[in-house]
GROMACS .gro file of C-alpha atoms in nm:
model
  341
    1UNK     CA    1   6.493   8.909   4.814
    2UNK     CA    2   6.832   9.116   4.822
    3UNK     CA    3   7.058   9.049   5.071
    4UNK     CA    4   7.120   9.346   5.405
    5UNK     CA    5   7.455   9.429   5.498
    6UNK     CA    6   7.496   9.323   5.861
    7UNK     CA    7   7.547   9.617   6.094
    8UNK     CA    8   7.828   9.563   6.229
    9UNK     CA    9   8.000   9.535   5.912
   10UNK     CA   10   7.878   9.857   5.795
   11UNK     CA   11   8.031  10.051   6.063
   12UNK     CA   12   8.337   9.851   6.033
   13UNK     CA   13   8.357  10.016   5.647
   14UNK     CA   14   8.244  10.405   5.771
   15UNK     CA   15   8.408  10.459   6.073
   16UNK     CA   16   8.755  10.432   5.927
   17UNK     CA   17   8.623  10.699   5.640
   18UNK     CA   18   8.421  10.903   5.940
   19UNK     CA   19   8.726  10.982   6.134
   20UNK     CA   20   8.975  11.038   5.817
   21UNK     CA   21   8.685  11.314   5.707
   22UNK     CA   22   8.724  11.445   6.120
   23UNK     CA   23   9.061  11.428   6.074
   24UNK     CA   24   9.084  11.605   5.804
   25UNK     CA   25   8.860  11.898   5.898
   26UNK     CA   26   9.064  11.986   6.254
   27UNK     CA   27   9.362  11.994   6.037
   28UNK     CA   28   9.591  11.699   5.999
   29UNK     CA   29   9.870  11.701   6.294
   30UNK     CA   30  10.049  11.424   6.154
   31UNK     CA   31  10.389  11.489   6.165
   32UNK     CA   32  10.581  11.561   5.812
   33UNK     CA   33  10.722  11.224   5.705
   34UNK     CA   34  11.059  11.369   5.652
   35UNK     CA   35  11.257  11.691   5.792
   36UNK     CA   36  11.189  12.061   5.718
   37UNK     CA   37  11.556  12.213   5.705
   38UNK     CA   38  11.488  12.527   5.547
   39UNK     CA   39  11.303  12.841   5.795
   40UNK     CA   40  11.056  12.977   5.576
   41UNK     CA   41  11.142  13.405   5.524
   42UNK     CA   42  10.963  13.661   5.701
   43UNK     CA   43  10.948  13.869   5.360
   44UNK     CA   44  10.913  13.672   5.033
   45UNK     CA   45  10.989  14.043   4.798
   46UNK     CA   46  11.301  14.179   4.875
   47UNK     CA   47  11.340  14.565   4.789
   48UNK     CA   48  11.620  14.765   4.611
   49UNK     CA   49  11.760  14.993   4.394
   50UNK     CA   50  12.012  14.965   4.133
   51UNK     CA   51  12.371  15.083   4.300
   52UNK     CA   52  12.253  14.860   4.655
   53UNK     CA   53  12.352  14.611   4.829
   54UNK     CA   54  12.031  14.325   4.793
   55UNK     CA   55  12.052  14.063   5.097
   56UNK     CA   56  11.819  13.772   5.030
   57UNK     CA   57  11.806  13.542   5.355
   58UNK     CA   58  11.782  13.170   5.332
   59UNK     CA   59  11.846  13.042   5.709
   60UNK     CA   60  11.866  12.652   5.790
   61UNK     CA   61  11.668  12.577   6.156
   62UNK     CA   62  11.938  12.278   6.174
   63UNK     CA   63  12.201  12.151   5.994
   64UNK     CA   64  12.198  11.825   5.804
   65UNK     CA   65  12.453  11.589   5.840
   66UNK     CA   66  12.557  11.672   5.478
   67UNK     CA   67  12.431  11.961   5.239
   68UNK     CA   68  12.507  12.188   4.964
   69UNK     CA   69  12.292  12.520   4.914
   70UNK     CA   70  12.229  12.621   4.572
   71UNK     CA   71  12.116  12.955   4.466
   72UNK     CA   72  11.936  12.994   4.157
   73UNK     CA   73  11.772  13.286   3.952
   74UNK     CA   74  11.448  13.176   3.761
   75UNK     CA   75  11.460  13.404   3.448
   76UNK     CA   76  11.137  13.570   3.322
   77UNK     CA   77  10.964  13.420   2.993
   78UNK     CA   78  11.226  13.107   2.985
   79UNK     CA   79  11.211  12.767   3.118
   80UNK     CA   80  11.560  12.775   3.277
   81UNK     CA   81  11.710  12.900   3.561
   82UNK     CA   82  12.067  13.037   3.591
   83UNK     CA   83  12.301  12.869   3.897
   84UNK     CA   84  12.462  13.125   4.091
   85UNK     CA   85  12.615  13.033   4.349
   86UNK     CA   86  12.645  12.658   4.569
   87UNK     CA   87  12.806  12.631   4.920
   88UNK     CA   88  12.846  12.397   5.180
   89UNK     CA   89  12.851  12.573   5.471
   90UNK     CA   90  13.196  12.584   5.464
   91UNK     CA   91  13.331  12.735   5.088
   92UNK     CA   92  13.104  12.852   4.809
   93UNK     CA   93  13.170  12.886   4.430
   94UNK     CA   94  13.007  13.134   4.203
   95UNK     CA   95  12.893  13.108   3.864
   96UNK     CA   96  12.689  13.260   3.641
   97UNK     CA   97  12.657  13.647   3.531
   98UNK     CA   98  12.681  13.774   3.900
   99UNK     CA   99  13.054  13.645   3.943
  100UNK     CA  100  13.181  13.842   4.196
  101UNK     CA  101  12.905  14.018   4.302
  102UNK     CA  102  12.747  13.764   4.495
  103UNK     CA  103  12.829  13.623   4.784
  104UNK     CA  104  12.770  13.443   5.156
  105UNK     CA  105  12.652  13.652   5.434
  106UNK     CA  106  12.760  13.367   5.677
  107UNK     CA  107  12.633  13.540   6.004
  108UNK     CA  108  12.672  13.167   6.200
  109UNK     CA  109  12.710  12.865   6.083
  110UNK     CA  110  12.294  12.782   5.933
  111UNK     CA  111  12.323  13.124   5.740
  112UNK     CA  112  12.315  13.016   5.376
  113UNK     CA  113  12.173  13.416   5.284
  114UNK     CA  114  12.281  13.505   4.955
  115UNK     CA  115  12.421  13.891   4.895
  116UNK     CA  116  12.434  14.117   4.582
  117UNK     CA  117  12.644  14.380   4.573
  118UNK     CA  118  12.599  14.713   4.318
  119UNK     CA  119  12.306  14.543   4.231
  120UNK     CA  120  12.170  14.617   3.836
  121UNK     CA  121  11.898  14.612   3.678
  122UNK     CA  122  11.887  14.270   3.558
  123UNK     CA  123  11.907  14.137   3.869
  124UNK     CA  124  11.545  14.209   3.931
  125UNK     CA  125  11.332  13.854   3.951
  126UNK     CA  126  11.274  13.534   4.090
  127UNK     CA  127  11.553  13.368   4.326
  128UNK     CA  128  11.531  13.003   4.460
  129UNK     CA  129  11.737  12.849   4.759
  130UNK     CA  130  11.752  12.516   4.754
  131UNK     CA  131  11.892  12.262   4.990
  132UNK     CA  132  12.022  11.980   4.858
  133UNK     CA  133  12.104  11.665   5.100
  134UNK     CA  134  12.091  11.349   4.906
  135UNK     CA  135  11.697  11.256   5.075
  136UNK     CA  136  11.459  11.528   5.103
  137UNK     CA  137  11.549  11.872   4.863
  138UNK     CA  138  11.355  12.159   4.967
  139UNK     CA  139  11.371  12.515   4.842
  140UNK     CA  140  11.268  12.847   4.945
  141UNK     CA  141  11.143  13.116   4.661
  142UNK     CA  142  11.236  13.503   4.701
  143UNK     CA  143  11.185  13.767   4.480
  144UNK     CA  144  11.417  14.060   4.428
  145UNK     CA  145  11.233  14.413   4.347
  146UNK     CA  146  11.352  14.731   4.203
  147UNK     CA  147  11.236  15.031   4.309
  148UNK     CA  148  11.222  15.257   3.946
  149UNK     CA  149  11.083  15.424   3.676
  150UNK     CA  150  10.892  15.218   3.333
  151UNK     CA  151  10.906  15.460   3.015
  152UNK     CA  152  10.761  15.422   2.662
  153UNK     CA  153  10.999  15.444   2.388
  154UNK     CA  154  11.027  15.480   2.059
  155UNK     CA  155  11.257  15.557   1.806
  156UNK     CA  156  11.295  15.849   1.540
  157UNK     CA  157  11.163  15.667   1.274
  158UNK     CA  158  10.776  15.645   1.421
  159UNK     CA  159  10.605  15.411   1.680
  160UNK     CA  160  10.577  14.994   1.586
  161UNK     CA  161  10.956  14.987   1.449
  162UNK     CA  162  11.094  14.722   1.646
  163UNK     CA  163  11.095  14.393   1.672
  164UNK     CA  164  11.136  14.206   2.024
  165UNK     CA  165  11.569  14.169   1.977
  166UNK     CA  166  11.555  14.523   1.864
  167UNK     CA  167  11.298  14.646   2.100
  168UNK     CA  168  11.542  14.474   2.419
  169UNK     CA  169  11.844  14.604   2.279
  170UNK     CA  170  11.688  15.012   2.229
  171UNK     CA  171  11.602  15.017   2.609
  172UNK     CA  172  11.986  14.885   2.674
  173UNK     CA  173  12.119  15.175   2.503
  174UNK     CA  174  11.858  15.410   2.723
  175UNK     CA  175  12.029  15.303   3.038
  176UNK     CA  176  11.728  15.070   3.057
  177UNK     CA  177  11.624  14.718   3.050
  178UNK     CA  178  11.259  14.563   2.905
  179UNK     CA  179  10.945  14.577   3.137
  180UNK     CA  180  10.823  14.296   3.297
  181UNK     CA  181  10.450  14.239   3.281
  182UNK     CA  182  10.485  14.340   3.711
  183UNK     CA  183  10.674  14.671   3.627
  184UNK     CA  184  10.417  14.775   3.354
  185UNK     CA  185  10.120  14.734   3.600
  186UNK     CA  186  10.251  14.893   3.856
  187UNK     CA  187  10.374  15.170   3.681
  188UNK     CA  188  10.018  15.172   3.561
  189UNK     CA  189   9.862  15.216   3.920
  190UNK     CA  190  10.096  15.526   3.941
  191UNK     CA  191   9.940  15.700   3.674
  192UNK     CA  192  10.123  15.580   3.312
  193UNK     CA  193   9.827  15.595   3.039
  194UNK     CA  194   9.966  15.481   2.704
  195UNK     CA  195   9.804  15.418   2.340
  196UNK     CA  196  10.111  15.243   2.188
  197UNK     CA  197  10.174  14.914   2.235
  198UNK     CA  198  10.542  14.789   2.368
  199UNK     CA  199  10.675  14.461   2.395
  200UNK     CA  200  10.764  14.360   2.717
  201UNK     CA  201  11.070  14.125   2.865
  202UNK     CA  202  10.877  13.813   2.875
  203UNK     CA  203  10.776  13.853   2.480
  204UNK     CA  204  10.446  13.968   2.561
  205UNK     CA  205  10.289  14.324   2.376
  206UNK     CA  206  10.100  14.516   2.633
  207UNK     CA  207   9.981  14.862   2.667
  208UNK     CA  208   9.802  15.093   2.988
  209UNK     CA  209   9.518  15.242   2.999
  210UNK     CA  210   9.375  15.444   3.276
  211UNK     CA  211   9.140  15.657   3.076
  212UNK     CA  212   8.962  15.442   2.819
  213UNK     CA  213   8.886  15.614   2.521
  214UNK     CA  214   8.805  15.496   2.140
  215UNK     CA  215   9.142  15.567   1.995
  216UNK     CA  216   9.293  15.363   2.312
  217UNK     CA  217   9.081  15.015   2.264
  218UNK     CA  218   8.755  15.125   2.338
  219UNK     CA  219   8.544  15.282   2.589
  220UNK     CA  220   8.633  14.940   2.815
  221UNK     CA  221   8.771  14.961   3.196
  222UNK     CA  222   9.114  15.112   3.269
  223UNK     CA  223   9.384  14.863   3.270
  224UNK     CA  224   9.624  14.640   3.073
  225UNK     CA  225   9.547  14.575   2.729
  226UNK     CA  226   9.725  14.266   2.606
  227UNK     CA  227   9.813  14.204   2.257
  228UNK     CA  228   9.970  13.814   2.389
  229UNK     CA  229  10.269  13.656   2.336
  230UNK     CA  230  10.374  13.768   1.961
  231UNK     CA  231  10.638  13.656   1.693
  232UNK     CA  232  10.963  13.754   1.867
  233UNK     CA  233  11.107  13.837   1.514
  234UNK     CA  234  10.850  13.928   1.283
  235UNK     CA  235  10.604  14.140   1.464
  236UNK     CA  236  10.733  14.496   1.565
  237UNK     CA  237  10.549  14.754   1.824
  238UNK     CA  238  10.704  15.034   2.062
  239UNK     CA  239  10.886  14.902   2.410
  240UNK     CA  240  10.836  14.990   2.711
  241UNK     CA  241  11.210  15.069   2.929
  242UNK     CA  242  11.239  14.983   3.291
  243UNK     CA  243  11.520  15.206   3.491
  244UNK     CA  244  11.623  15.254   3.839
  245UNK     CA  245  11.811  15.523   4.053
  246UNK     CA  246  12.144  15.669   3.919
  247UNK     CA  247  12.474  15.615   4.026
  248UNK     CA  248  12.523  15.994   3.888
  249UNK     CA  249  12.353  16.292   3.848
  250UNK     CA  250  12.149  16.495   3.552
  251UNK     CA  251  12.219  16.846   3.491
  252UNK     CA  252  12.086  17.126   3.269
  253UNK     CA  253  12.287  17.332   3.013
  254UNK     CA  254  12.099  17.597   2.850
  255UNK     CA  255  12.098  17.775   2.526
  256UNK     CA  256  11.977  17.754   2.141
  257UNK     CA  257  12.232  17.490   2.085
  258UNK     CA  258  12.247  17.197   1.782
  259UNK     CA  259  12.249  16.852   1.883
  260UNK     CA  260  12.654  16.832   1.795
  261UNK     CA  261  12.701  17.159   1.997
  262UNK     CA  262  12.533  16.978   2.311
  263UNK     CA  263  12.757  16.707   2.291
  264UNK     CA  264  13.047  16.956   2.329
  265UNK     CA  265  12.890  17.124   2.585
  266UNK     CA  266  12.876  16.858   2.832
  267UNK     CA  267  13.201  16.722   2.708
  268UNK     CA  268  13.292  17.029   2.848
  269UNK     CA  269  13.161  16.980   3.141
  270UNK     CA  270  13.301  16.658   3.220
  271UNK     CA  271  12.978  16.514   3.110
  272UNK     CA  272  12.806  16.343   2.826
  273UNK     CA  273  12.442  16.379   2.693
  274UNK     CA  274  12.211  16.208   2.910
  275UNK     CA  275  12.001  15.913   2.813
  276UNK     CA  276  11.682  15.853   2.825
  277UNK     CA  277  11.653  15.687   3.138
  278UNK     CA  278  11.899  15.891   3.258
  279UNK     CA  279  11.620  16.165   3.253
  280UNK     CA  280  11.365  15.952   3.356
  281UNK     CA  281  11.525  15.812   3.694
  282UNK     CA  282  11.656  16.202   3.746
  283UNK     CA  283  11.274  16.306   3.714
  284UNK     CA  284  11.163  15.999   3.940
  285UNK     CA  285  11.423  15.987   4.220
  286UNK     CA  286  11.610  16.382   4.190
  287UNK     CA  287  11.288  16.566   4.181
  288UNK     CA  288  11.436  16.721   3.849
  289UNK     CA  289  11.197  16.984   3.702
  290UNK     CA  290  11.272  17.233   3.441
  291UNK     CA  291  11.060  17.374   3.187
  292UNK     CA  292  11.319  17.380   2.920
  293UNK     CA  293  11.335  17.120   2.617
  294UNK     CA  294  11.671  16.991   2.595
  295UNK     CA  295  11.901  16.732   2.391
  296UNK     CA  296  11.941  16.360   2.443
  297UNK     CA  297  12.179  16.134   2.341
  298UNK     CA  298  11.944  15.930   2.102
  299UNK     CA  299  11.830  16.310   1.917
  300UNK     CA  300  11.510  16.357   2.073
  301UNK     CA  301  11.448  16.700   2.336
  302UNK     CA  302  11.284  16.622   2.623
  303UNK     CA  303  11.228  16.789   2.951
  304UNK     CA  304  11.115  16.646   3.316
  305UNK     CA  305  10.834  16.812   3.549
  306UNK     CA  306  10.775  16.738   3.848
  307UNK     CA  307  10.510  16.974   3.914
  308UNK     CA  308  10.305  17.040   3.676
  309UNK     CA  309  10.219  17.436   3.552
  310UNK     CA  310   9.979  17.550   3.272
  311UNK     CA  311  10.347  17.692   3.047
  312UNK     CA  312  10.554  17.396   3.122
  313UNK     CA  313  10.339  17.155   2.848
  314UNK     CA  314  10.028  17.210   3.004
  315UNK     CA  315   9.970  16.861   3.108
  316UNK     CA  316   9.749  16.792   3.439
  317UNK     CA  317   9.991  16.558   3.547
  318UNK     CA  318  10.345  16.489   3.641
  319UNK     CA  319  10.607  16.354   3.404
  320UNK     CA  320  10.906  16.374   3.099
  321UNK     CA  321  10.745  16.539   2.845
  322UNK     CA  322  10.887  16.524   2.452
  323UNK     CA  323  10.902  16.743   2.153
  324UNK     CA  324  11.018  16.477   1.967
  325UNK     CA  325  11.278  16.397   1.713
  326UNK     CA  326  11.409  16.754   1.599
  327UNK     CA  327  11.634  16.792   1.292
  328UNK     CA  328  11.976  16.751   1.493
  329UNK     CA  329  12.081  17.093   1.277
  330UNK     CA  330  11.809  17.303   1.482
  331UNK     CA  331  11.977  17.512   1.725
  332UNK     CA  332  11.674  17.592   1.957
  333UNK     CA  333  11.703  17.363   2.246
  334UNK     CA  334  11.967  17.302   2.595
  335UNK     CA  335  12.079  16.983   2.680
  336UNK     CA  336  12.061  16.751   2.945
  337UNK     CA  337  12.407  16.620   3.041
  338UNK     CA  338  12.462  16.307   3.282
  339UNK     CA  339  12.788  16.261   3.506
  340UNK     CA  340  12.928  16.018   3.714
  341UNK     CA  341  12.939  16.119   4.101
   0.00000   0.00000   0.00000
């Protein structure tokens, strides 16, 4: 005959596990075993535009007896993150790309907020404050957002020329940077419907859709299409630029001009062709809107609409619209020329 458990011995083994599932279900009021230095922020994005000033707040609710802050950026796609700046309360160093541009806010004496001046477009991403005391480290995440403008591009040659190096470096000389995977989707919610494929800064190949179709991946939902992570080096597709407001301003020169006669033109001017991006952020923050096709710097004629008109492209929707990669011999187009304020 098997043997009962006594009573009393039962409860002895439940009990403890009744009240630790209690316990557990009002929400455990234990204090933390060790101190919480570091005030969570009231806003975990941070918004900006290239040219700003970006203040990223990382407040101490008391001081430890002894500390050093250490800002960090977490960069996109890579398992590293670059140092920027460390402190103790008293003097900070910088390091890093930033140099000079960032600094301490010190507004009292538990202020460790970090500030970017003329900030660019590679600042955009993930920050991390982290206070270092020799018992408990604890950090605080932020993220840094530009307000801007995400444009296809490719070059003269035809779409799926570049490879991811060549693809990064083609939106640099745009006045651009790559995509990031949050840039393309939101860009996406504001209307940009795509075919081509572009790589993106992470080393990702991606593409929008809003209107599915069969020559655009199928009659599926709207969205992303993702091609995954692909040979950096090998595999070539379109990109896909990223740009932000101007520190200048986009003007119009009209006339049937070559592509060598627009440079002179705005070299006239004071100017010089505008870029890509320059046209895009004009269109996108300036309101620009003309009709006429005109010259950019890389040889293709463009022109920016605001709102859209059946004889200005004839497109339901707003945008930069392209004829392309003309011979740079025609003289048929104006030019867009871009100058410093």
């Amino acid at each position: 005959m098997p043997r009962r458990t006594p009573l009393s011995a039962l409860c002895c083994f439940l009990l403890p596990w009744a009240f630790t599932i209690l316990h557990q279900a009002l929400g455990n009021s234990a204090p933390h075993p060790g101190p919480h230095y570091l005030l969570p922020p009231i806003h975990e994005v941070i918004h900006s535009r290239r040219g700003a000033t970006a203040t990223l707040p990382c407040v101490l609710g008391t001081s430890p007896p002894s500390y050093k802050v250490r800002w960090s950026k977490v960069e996109p796609g890579e398992l590293r993150e670059t140092l920027i700046l460390i402190t103790n309360g008293l003097h900070a160093r910088g390091y890093g790309p930033l140099g000079g541009r960032a600094s301490m806010r010190r507004g009292h004496r538990l202020d460790a907020t970090l500030v970017i001046k003329n900030v660019r477009l590679e600042d955009e991403g993930r920050y991390r404050c982290e206070l270092i005391n020799g018992i408990e480290d604890e950090s605080v995440a932020l993220t840094l957002r530009l307000e801007g403008v995400v444009f296809p591009y490719q070059p003269s040659r035809g779409r799926y020329q570049f490879n991811y190096f060549e693809a990064k470096q083609a939106c640099e000389e745009q006045d651009g940077r790559l995509a990031t995977y949050g840039q393309l989707y939101q860009a996406w919610t504001e209307g940009l419907d795509w075919c081509n494929a572009g790589w993106l800064l992470e080393g990702s190949v991606r593409y929008p859709v809003l209107n599915a179709r069969a020559p655009c991946g199928g009659q599926g939902r709207p969205g992303i299409r993702s091609y995954g992570p692909r040979d950096r080096s090998r595999d070539r597709y379109d990109a896909f630029c990223f740009t932000s407001a101007l520190a200048g301003q986009v003007f119009f020169v009209p006339g049937r001009l070559t592509l060598s006669e627009a440079h002179a033109a705005c070299r006239r001017r004071g100017a010089v062709v505008a870029k890509v991006g320059h046209l895009y952020a004009a269109w996108k923050f300036s309101g620009l809107d003309r009709c006429d096709g005109g010259w950019l710097a890389d040889g293709s004629v463009r022109f920016p609409i605001t709102t859209p008109r059946p004889r200005c492209g004839g497109l339901p929707d707003p945008g930069v619209r392209s004829f392309g990669f003309p011979r740079p011999q025609q003289a048929a187009y104006g030019t867009y020329c871009y100058t410093e304020k």
